[in-house]
Amino acid sequence: MSDTLTHDEKIQKVREIIKDIDFGMLTTVAADGSLHSRPMSTNKNVDFDGDLWFFTKASTLKVDEALAHHQVNVSFTQPKDQRYVSVAGTAELVRDKEKIKELWEPELKAWFPDGVDEPDLALLKINVESAEFWEGPSSFVAFAAGM
Amino acid sequence: MSDTLTHDEKIQKVREIIKDIDFGMLTTVAADGSLHSRPMSTNKNVDFDGDLWFFTKASTLKVDEALAHHQVNVSFTQPKDQRYVSVAGTAELVRDKEKIKELWEPELKAWFPDGVDEPDLALLKINVESAEFWEGPSSFVAFAAGM
Ligand SMILES: Cc1cc2nc3c(=O)[nH]c(=O)nc-3n(C[C@H](O)[C@H](O)[C@H](O)COP(=O)(O)O)c2cc1C
């Protein structure tokens, strides 16, 4: 498969797969070197021109970890179709209220009951550096950078 | 939920959740500090007394990464039941033929056509140090070590 898709088609493919999956697992490196992951909502609203955006509170462990060791991973799994995506990138905290309002979705109230007025609300922006995906038991395509 | 389950019940719960999920995403840290994940089969045969075992070829990037930075993460997701598990642990390569034979499952032929006779076949053992799980949109339970 890696031979038949162009770079743009690969990016398109990853974007499509992620769009179908509501949640990714965000893995960060803790101060002691251990790796922790947690589910994060993509809001089905994946603006995947190289960036993933997650809503979070700014004062949380995952943000501390992502700002100390910037490199993170987000994995997406769709077992019923045997689709798996690994996205490697660097994390950045964005507190811009305009961007927060632009990306806000009502479903996020489950985690942030005060909505965009929640003072600690922020965005964790993942600058994607490489992505890999698997479809079926063995095929996979990897591509790097310039996404 | 964290207040109503004992430590043993939490471990039992994680074991149960993982048993239902065929694949985990194993995240390792590369030499440049970037984080990469890939799907790994649990063979529905989870011997979760603190250890996870994955079949792999010994000469692979994930093994190199796991032996250089021993701390890894394995995440399991079951979106239809809103179940998510994050397991943090340290990785170790096991080449013991007896153990390989003990854990071998016929389905693994999809990845290792030569079966237990594949000379490069090995086990990646994950010594679990902590685990966290989520059930439903907002509840989550974390617990550490001694698993
Ligand atoms: C299905 C699901 C989706 C979640 N989505 C988010 C999210 O988009 N943003 C967020 O901050 N937490 C989300 N959470 C909660 C996180 O997984 C995590 O428990 C919380 O953010 C605290 O993480 P931390 O202590 O590692 O910072 C979600 C939890 C579940 C179960």
mmCIF file of C-alpha atoms and ligand atoms in Angstrom:
data_model
loop_
_atom_site.group_PDB
_atom_site.id
_atom_site.type_symbol
_atom_site.label_atom_id
_atom_site.label_comp_id
_atom_site.label_asym_id
_atom_site.label_seq_id
_atom_site.Cartn_x
_atom_site.Cartn_y
_atom_site.Cartn_z
ATOM 1 C CA MET A 1 0.000 0.000 0.000
ATOM 2 C CA SER A 2 2.877 2.351 0.806
ATOM 3 C CA ASP A 3 3.913 2.196 -2.844
ATOM 4 C CA THR A 4 0.578 3.126 -4.335
ATOM 5 C CA LEU A 5 -0.442 6.160 -2.281
ATOM 6 C CA THR A 6 1.040 9.622 -2.705
ATOM 7 C CA HIS A 7 2.089 11.643 0.319
ATOM 8 C CA ASP A 8 -1.132 13.717 0.139
ATOM 9 C CA GLU A 9 -3.237 10.578 -0.133
ATOM 10 C CA LYS A 10 -1.568 9.165 2.970
ATOM 11 C CA ILE A 11 -2.335 12.297 4.939
ATOM 12 C CA GLN A 12 -5.906 12.213 3.633
ATOM 13 C CA LYS A 13 -6.175 8.563 4.705
ATOM 14 C CA VAL A 14 -4.982 9.276 8.237
ATOM 15 C CA ARG A 15 -7.355 12.247 8.474
ATOM 16 C CA GLU A 16 -10.261 10.027 7.369
ATOM 17 C CA ILE A 17 -9.468 7.276 9.834
ATOM 18 C CA ILE A 18 -9.152 9.712 12.734
ATOM 19 C CA LYS A 19 -12.370 11.493 11.771
ATOM 20 C CA ASP A 20 -14.273 8.238 12.334
ATOM 21 C CA ILE A 21 -12.831 7.739 15.795
ATOM 22 C CA ASP A 22 -14.123 9.863 18.655
ATOM 23 C CA PHE A 23 -11.243 9.341 21.056
ATOM 24 C CA GLY A 24 -7.486 9.085 20.929
ATOM 25 C CA MET A 25 -5.140 7.911 23.656
ATOM 26 C CA LEU A 26 -2.623 10.663 24.438
ATOM 27 C CA THR A 27 0.651 9.323 25.822
ATOM 28 C CA THR A 28 3.058 11.586 27.708
ATOM 29 C CA VAL A 29 6.345 11.006 29.519
ATOM 30 C CA ALA A 30 6.323 11.665 33.274
ATOM 31 C CA ALA A 31 9.185 13.199 35.243
ATOM 32 C CA ASP A 32 10.406 9.712 36.285
ATOM 33 C CA GLY A 33 10.484 8.529 32.646
ATOM 34 C CA SER A 34 7.324 6.434 32.887
ATOM 35 C CA LEU A 35 4.724 6.660 30.121
ATOM 36 C CA HIS A 36 1.055 7.410 30.788
ATOM 37 C CA SER A 37 -1.869 7.595 28.436
ATOM 38 C CA ARG A 38 -5.446 8.794 28.767
ATOM 39 C CA PRO A 39 -8.447 9.068 26.453
ATOM 40 C CA MET A 40 -8.917 12.463 24.819
ATOM 41 C CA SER A 41 -11.832 13.541 22.691
ATOM 42 C CA THR A 42 -11.242 14.615 19.089
ATOM 43 C CA ASN A 43 -14.787 16.040 18.827
ATOM 44 C CA LYS A 44 -14.945 14.393 15.388
ATOM 45 C CA ASN A 45 -13.680 17.802 14.425
ATOM 46 C CA VAL A 46 -10.233 16.934 13.233
ATOM 47 C CA ASP A 47 -8.432 19.817 11.646
ATOM 48 C CA PHE A 48 -5.677 17.578 10.430
ATOM 49 C CA ASP A 49 -3.402 19.758 8.380
ATOM 50 C CA GLY A 50 -0.642 18.612 10.633
ATOM 51 C CA ASP A 51 -2.193 19.605 13.928
ATOM 52 C CA LEU A 52 -4.446 17.892 16.423
ATOM 53 C CA TRP A 53 -6.258 19.964 19.051
ATOM 54 C CA PHE A 54 -7.537 18.701 22.388
ATOM 55 C CA PHE A 55 -9.467 20.574 25.027
ATOM 56 C CA THR A 56 -8.016 20.281 28.508
ATOM 57 C CA LYS A 57 -7.709 22.141 31.755
ATOM 58 C CA ALA A 58 -4.365 23.903 31.859
ATOM 59 C CA SER A 59 -3.595 22.796 35.433
ATOM 60 C CA THR A 60 -3.444 19.055 34.872
ATOM 61 C CA LEU A 61 -0.823 16.371 35.042
ATOM 62 C CA LYS A 62 -0.935 15.651 31.307
ATOM 63 C CA VAL A 63 -0.228 19.314 30.516
ATOM 64 C CA ASP A 64 2.665 19.412 32.989
ATOM 65 C CA GLU A 65 4.082 16.248 31.443
ATOM 66 C CA ALA A 66 3.586 17.454 27.857
ATOM 67 C CA LEU A 67 5.296 20.762 28.592
ATOM 68 C CA ALA A 68 8.256 19.071 30.308
ATOM 69 C CA HIS A 69 8.830 16.391 27.639
ATOM 70 C CA HIS A 70 7.242 17.957 24.559
ATOM 71 C CA GLN A 71 7.204 14.811 22.479
ATOM 72 C CA VAL A 72 3.919 12.938 22.788
ATOM 73 C CA ASN A 73 1.994 10.223 20.974
ATOM 74 C CA VAL A 74 -1.670 9.982 20.120
ATOM 75 C CA SER A 75 -3.003 6.587 19.092
ATOM 76 C CA PHE A 76 -6.363 5.916 17.484
ATOM 77 C CA THR A 77 -7.860 2.446 17.267
ATOM 78 C CA GLN A 78 -10.918 1.175 15.408
ATOM 79 C CA PRO A 79 -10.852 -2.559 16.183
ATOM 80 C CA LYS A 80 -13.961 -3.406 14.141
ATOM 81 C CA ASP A 81 -12.212 -2.268 10.944
ATOM 82 C CA GLN A 82 -8.761 -3.258 12.170
ATOM 83 C CA ARG A 83 -7.569 0.311 11.770
ATOM 84 C CA TYR A 84 -4.848 1.720 13.972
ATOM 85 C CA VAL A 85 -3.066 5.061 13.801
ATOM 86 C CA SER A 86 -0.015 6.301 15.682
ATOM 87 C CA VAL A 87 0.681 10.023 15.561
ATOM 88 C CA ALA A 88 3.970 11.373 16.947
ATOM 89 C CA GLY A 89 4.274 15.082 17.581
ATOM 90 C CA THR A 90 5.166 17.863 19.946
ATOM 91 C CA ALA A 91 2.708 19.447 22.355
ATOM 92 C CA GLU A 92 2.050 23.105 22.990
ATOM 93 C CA LEU A 93 -0.476 24.808 25.308
ATOM 94 C CA VAL A 94 -2.767 27.348 23.656
ATOM 95 C CA ARG A 95 -4.876 29.650 25.826
ATOM 96 C CA ASP A 96 -6.207 31.871 23.022
ATOM 97 C CA LYS A 97 -9.913 32.467 23.742
ATOM 98 C CA GLU A 98 -10.748 32.971 20.045
ATOM 99 C CA LYS A 99 -9.309 29.584 19.121
ATOM 100 C CA ILE A 100 -11.079 27.994 22.095
ATOM 101 C CA LYS A 101 -14.409 29.418 20.914
ATOM 102 C CA GLU A 102 -13.741 28.367 17.328
ATOM 103 C CA LEU A 103 -13.112 24.718 18.230
ATOM 104 C CA TRP A 104 -15.630 24.365 21.059
ATOM 105 C CA GLU A 105 -18.297 21.650 20.648
ATOM 106 C CA PRO A 106 -21.337 21.241 22.944
ATOM 107 C CA GLU A 107 -20.420 17.577 23.687
ATOM 108 C CA LEU A 108 -17.388 18.863 25.592
ATOM 109 C CA LYS A 109 -19.711 19.915 28.425
ATOM 110 C CA ALA A 110 -19.281 16.357 29.754
ATOM 111 C CA TRP A 111 -15.749 17.260 30.824
ATOM 112 C CA PHE A 112 -15.996 21.041 31.084
ATOM 113 C CA PRO A 113 -19.431 21.916 32.499
ATOM 114 C CA ASP A 114 -18.706 25.656 32.460
ATOM 115 C CA GLY A 115 -17.993 25.592 28.744
ATOM 116 C CA VAL A 116 -15.794 28.266 27.205
ATOM 117 C CA ASP A 117 -16.165 30.324 30.393
ATOM 118 C CA GLU A 118 -14.170 27.793 32.393
ATOM 119 C CA PRO A 119 -11.151 29.938 33.386
ATOM 120 C CA ASP A 120 -8.657 27.055 33.320
ATOM 121 C CA LEU A 121 -9.822 25.833 29.876
ATOM 122 C CA ALA A 122 -7.077 25.554 27.286
ATOM 123 C CA LEU A 123 -6.111 23.686 24.143
ATOM 124 C CA LEU A 124 -3.336 21.186 23.844
ATOM 125 C CA LYS A 125 -2.082 21.538 20.291
ATOM 126 C CA ILE A 126 -0.159 18.597 18.875
ATOM 127 C CA ASN A 127 2.181 19.532 16.049
ATOM 128 C CA VAL A 128 2.297 16.302 14.104
ATOM 129 C CA GLU A 129 5.738 15.132 13.034
ATOM 130 C CA SER A 130 4.998 11.655 11.777
ATOM 131 C CA ALA A 131 2.128 9.239 11.487
ATOM 132 C CA GLU A 132 1.788 5.548 10.853
ATOM 133 C CA PHE A 133 -1.305 3.552 10.140
ATOM 134 C CA TRP A 134 -2.352 -0.052 9.923
ATOM 135 C CA GLU A 135 -5.333 -1.525 8.132
ATOM 136 C CA GLY A 136 -5.996 -5.212 8.437
ATOM 137 C CA PRO A 137 -3.636 -7.549 10.224
ATOM 138 C CA SER A 138 -0.356 -6.675 8.598
ATOM 139 C CA SER A 139 -0.386 -3.755 6.141
ATOM 140 C CA PHE A 140 1.015 -0.469 7.241
ATOM 141 C CA VAL A 141 2.219 2.792 5.853
ATOM 142 C CA ALA A 142 4.508 5.161 7.586
ATOM 143 C CA PHE A 143 5.396 8.655 6.611
ATOM 144 C CA ALA A 144 7.247 11.437 8.275
ATOM 145 C CA ALA A 145 7.270 15.194 8.701
ATOM 146 C CA GLY A 146 6.075 17.964 6.401
ATOM 147 C CA MET A 147 2.461 17.124 7.172
ATOM 148 C CA MET B 1 -15.771 4.335 41.904
ATOM 149 C CA SER B 2 -12.228 4.494 43.252
ATOM 150 C CA ASP B 3 -13.670 4.539 46.780
ATOM 151 C CA THR B 4 -15.768 1.432 46.419
ATOM 152 C CA LEU B 5 -13.316 -1.025 44.851
ATOM 153 C CA THR B 6 -10.494 -2.727 46.715
ATOM 154 C CA HIS B 7 -7.038 -2.961 45.191
ATOM 155 C CA ASP B 8 -7.669 -6.585 44.157
ATOM 156 C CA GLU B 9 -10.991 -5.670 42.594
ATOM 157 C CA LYS B 10 -9.294 -2.956 40.544
ATOM 158 C CA ILE B 11 -6.712 -5.409 39.240
ATOM 159 C CA GLN B 12 -9.473 -7.902 38.455
ATOM 160 C CA LYS B 13 -11.355 -5.173 36.600
ATOM 161 C CA VAL B 14 -8.362 -4.202 34.452
ATOM 162 C CA ARG B 15 -7.705 -7.862 33.672
ATOM 163 C CA GLU B 16 -11.333 -8.290 32.592
ATOM 164 C CA ILE B 17 -11.325 -5.198 30.395
ATOM 165 C CA ILE B 18 -8.086 -6.202 28.693
ATOM 166 C CA LYS B 19 -9.312 -9.770 28.145
ATOM 167 C CA ASP B 20 -12.139 -8.427 25.993
ATOM 168 C CA ILE B 21 -9.821 -6.384 23.796
ATOM 169 C CA ASP B 22 -7.682 -8.144 21.201
ATOM 170 C CA PHE B 23 -5.136 -5.418 20.634
ATOM 171 C CA GLY B 24 -3.258 -2.928 22.732
ATOM 172 C CA MET B 25 -1.237 0.020 21.467
ATOM 173 C CA LEU B 26 2.345 -0.268 22.726
ATOM 174 C CA THR B 27 4.091 3.087 23.013
ATOM 175 C CA THR B 28 7.877 3.320 23.174
ATOM 176 C CA VAL B 29 10.343 6.206 23.261
ATOM 177 C CA ALA B 30 12.714 6.468 20.277
ATOM 178 C CA ALA B 31 16.358 7.539 20.480
ATOM 179 C CA ASP B 32 15.406 11.128 19.513
ATOM 180 C CA GLY B 33 12.820 11.305 22.311
ATOM 181 C CA SER B 34 9.792 10.933 20.009
ATOM 182 C CA LEU B 35 6.997 8.546 21.007
ATOM 183 C CA HIS B 36 5.731 5.809 18.702
ATOM 184 C CA SER B 37 2.942 3.319 19.146
ATOM 185 C CA ARG B 38 1.821 0.236 17.256
ATOM 186 C CA PRO B 39 -0.930 -2.358 17.693
ATOM 187 C CA MET B 40 0.118 -5.511 19.518
ATOM 188 C CA SER B 41 -2.019 -8.624 19.909
ATOM 189 C CA THR B 42 -2.866 -9.847 23.396
ATOM 190 C CA ASN B 43 -4.086 -13.238 22.066
ATOM 191 C CA LYS B 44 -7.036 -12.822 24.435
ATOM 192 C CA ASN B 45 -4.685 -14.757 26.640
ATOM 193 C CA VAL B 46 -3.924 -12.163 29.251
ATOM 194 C CA ASP B 47 -1.915 -13.514 32.102
ATOM 195 C CA PHE B 48 -2.384 -10.354 34.061
ATOM 196 C CA ASP B 49 -0.739 -11.009 37.377
ATOM 197 C CA GLY B 50 1.300 -7.908 36.769
ATOM 198 C CA ASP B 51 2.762 -8.896 33.450
ATOM 199 C CA LEU B 52 1.698 -8.526 29.852
ATOM 200 C CA TRP B 53 3.335 -10.683 27.184
ATOM 201 C CA PHE B 54 3.544 -9.852 23.505
ATOM 202 C CA PHE B 55 5.022 -11.928 20.719
ATOM 203 C CA THR B 56 7.524 -10.074 18.551
ATOM 204 C CA LYS B 57 10.564 -10.604 16.431
ATOM 205 C CA ALA B 58 13.640 -9.741 18.469
ATOM 206 C CA SER B 59 15.236 -7.666 15.677
ATOM 207 C CA THR B 60 12.656 -4.917 15.448
ATOM 208 C CA LEU B 61 12.555 -1.221 16.072
ATOM 209 C CA LYS B 62 10.072 -1.518 18.936
ATOM 210 C CA VAL B 63 12.359 -3.951 20.752
ATOM 211 C CA ASP B 64 15.366 -1.680 20.221
ATOM 212 C CA GLU B 65 13.357 1.246 21.573
ATOM 213 C CA ALA B 66 11.964 -0.708 24.519
ATOM 214 C CA LEU B 67 15.406 -1.947 25.519
ATOM 215 C CA ALA B 68 16.936 1.544 25.264
ATOM 216 C CA HIS B 69 14.189 3.355 27.209
ATOM 217 C CA HIS B 70 12.661 0.534 29.268
ATOM 218 C CA GLN B 71 9.570 2.417 30.307
ATOM 219 C CA VAL B 72 6.650 1.802 27.964
ATOM 220 C CA ASN B 73 2.895 2.238 27.894
ATOM 221 C CA VAL B 74 0.200 -0.081 26.641
ATOM 222 C CA SER B 75 -3.256 1.366 26.093
ATOM 223 C CA PHE B 76 -6.444 -0.578 25.502
ATOM 224 C CA THR B 77 -9.628 1.009 24.212
ATOM 225 C CA GLN B 78 -13.134 -0.370 23.847
ATOM 226 C CA PRO B 79 -15.115 2.642 22.631
ATOM 227 C CA LYS B 80 -18.455 0.812 22.393
ATOM 228 C CA ASP B 81 -18.401 0.245 26.171
ATOM 229 C CA GLN B 82 -16.455 3.457 26.830
ATOM 230 C CA ARG B 83 -13.668 1.503 28.477
ATOM 231 C CA TYR B 84 -10.096 2.717 28.362
ATOM 232 C CA VAL B 85 -7.018 1.336 30.094
ATOM 233 C CA SER B 86 -3.514 2.755 30.381
ATOM 234 C CA VAL B 87 -0.814 0.409 31.639
ATOM 235 C CA ALA B 88 2.634 1.776 32.500
ATOM 236 C CA GLY B 89 5.499 -0.649 32.895
ATOM 237 C CA THR B 90 8.995 -1.668 31.974
ATOM 238 C CA ALA B 91 9.849 -3.883 29.033
ATOM 239 C CA GLU B 92 12.126 -6.901 28.930
ATOM 240 C CA LEU B 93 12.970 -9.281 26.064
ATOM 241 C CA VAL B 94 12.414 -12.973 26.788
ATOM 242 C CA ARG B 95 13.797 -15.584 24.399
ATOM 243 C CA ASP B 96 13.013 -18.634 26.521
ATOM 244 C CA LYS B 97 11.630 -21.316 24.143
ATOM 245 C CA GLU B 98 9.552 -22.962 26.881
ATOM 246 C CA LYS B 99 7.744 -19.730 27.642
ATOM 247 C CA ILE B 100 7.272 -19.075 23.921
ATOM 248 C CA LYS B 101 5.667 -22.501 23.492
ATOM 249 C CA GLU B 102 3.507 -22.031 26.573
ATOM 250 C CA LEU B 103 2.028 -18.749 25.331
ATOM 251 C CA TRP B 104 1.858 -19.554 21.603
ATOM 252 C CA GLU B 105 -1.577 -19.348 19.961
ATOM 253 C CA PRO B 106 -2.344 -20.582 16.410
ATOM 254 C CA GLU B 107 -3.755 -17.149 15.414
ATOM 255 C CA LEU B 108 -0.234 -15.763 15.731
ATOM 256 C CA LYS B 109 0.630 -17.469 12.443
ATOM 257 C CA ALA B 110 -0.720 -14.333 10.710
ATOM 258 C CA TRP B 111 2.379 -12.475 11.935
ATOM 259 C CA PHE B 112 4.826 -15.333 12.420
ATOM 260 C CA PRO B 113 4.218 -17.897 9.653
ATOM 261 C CA ASP B 114 7.003 -20.164 10.904
ATOM 262 C CA GLY B 115 5.390 -20.429 14.319
ATOM 263 C CA VAL B 116 7.508 -21.262 17.332
ATOM 264 C CA ASP B 117 10.306 -22.366 14.982
ATOM 265 C CA GLU B 118 10.854 -18.805 13.791
ATOM 266 C CA PRO B 119 14.431 -18.242 15.013
ATOM 267 C CA ASP B 120 13.962 -14.529 15.709
ATOM 268 C CA LEU B 121 10.709 -15.089 17.660
ATOM 269 C CA ALA B 122 10.718 -13.636 21.176
ATOM 270 C CA LEU B 123 8.436 -12.278 23.853
ATOM 271 C CA LEU B 124 8.269 -8.714 25.014
ATOM 272 C CA LYS B 125 7.358 -8.918 28.673
ATOM 273 C CA ILE B 126 5.859 -5.810 30.237
ATOM 274 C CA ASN B 127 6.323 -5.625 33.989
ATOM 275 C CA VAL B 128 3.317 -3.563 34.984
ATOM 276 C CA GLU B 129 3.987 -0.758 37.451
ATOM 277 C CA SER B 130 0.706 1.114 37.398
ATOM 278 C CA ALA B 131 -2.592 1.091 35.607
ATOM 279 C CA GLU B 132 -5.443 3.492 35.139
ATOM 280 C CA PHE B 133 -8.856 2.815 33.732
ATOM 281 C CA TRP B 134 -11.879 4.780 32.631
ATOM 282 C CA GLU B 135 -15.434 3.520 32.320
ATOM 283 C CA GLY B 136 -18.057 5.827 30.972
ATOM 284 C CA PRO B 137 -17.468 9.412 30.002
ATOM 285 C CA SER B 138 -16.075 10.861 33.194
ATOM 286 C CA SER B 139 -15.204 8.276 35.856
ATOM 287 C CA PHE B 140 -11.682 7.090 36.174
ATOM 288 C CA VAL B 141 -9.627 4.998 38.573
ATOM 289 C CA ALA B 142 -5.889 4.886 38.943
ATOM 290 C CA PHE B 143 -3.728 2.596 40.979
ATOM 291 C CA ALA B 144 -0.115 1.777 41.292
ATOM 292 C CA ALA B 145 2.380 -1.061 41.545
ATOM 293 C CA GLY B 146 2.309 -4.346 43.423
ATOM 294 C CA MET B 147 0.070 -5.704 40.694
HETATM 295 C C1 LIG C 1 -13.921 9.037 26.565
HETATM 296 C C2 LIG C 1 -13.142 10.072 27.309
HETATM 297 C C3 LIG C 1 -12.797 11.263 26.679
HETATM 298 C C4 LIG C 1 -12.070 12.248 27.355
HETATM 299 N N1 LIG C 1 -11.759 13.417 26.706
HETATM 300 C C5 LIG C 1 -11.069 14.364 27.378
HETATM 301 C C6 LIG C 1 -10.705 15.587 26.742
HETATM 302 O O1 LIG C 1 -11.022 15.837 25.576
HETATM 303 N N2 LIG C 1 -10.001 16.489 27.463
HETATM 304 C C7 LIG C 1 -9.609 16.244 28.753
HETATM 305 O O2 LIG C 1 -8.950 17.084 29.349
HETATM 306 N N3 LIG C 1 -9.938 15.097 29.380
HETATM 307 C C8 LIG C 1 -10.651 14.159 28.716
HETATM 308 N N4 LIG C 1 -10.973 12.991 29.358
HETATM 309 C C9 LIG C 1 -10.473 12.765 30.725
HETATM 310 C C10 LIG C 1 -9.013 12.349 30.634
HETATM 311 O O3 LIG C 1 -8.893 11.058 30.085
HETATM 312 C C11 LIG C 1 -8.281 12.398 31.975
HETATM 313 O O4 LIG C 1 -8.881 11.531 32.904
HETATM 314 C C12 LIG C 1 -8.260 13.785 32.576
HETATM 315 O O5 LIG C 1 -8.112 14.757 31.582
HETATM 316 C C13 LIG C 1 -7.112 13.941 33.580
HETATM 317 O O6 LIG C 1 -5.928 13.526 32.971
HETATM 318 P P1 LIG C 1 -4.478 13.851 33.563
HETATM 319 O O7 LIG C 1 -4.577 13.666 35.055
HETATM 320 O O8 LIG C 1 -3.573 12.875 32.909
HETATM 321 O O9 LIG C 1 -4.165 15.252 33.204
HETATM 322 C C14 LIG C 1 -11.695 12.022 28.693
HETATM 323 C C15 LIG C 1 -12.046 10.817 29.331
HETATM 324 C C16 LIG C 1 -12.772 9.851 28.654
HETATM 325 C C17 LIG C 1 -13.158 8.582 29.349
#
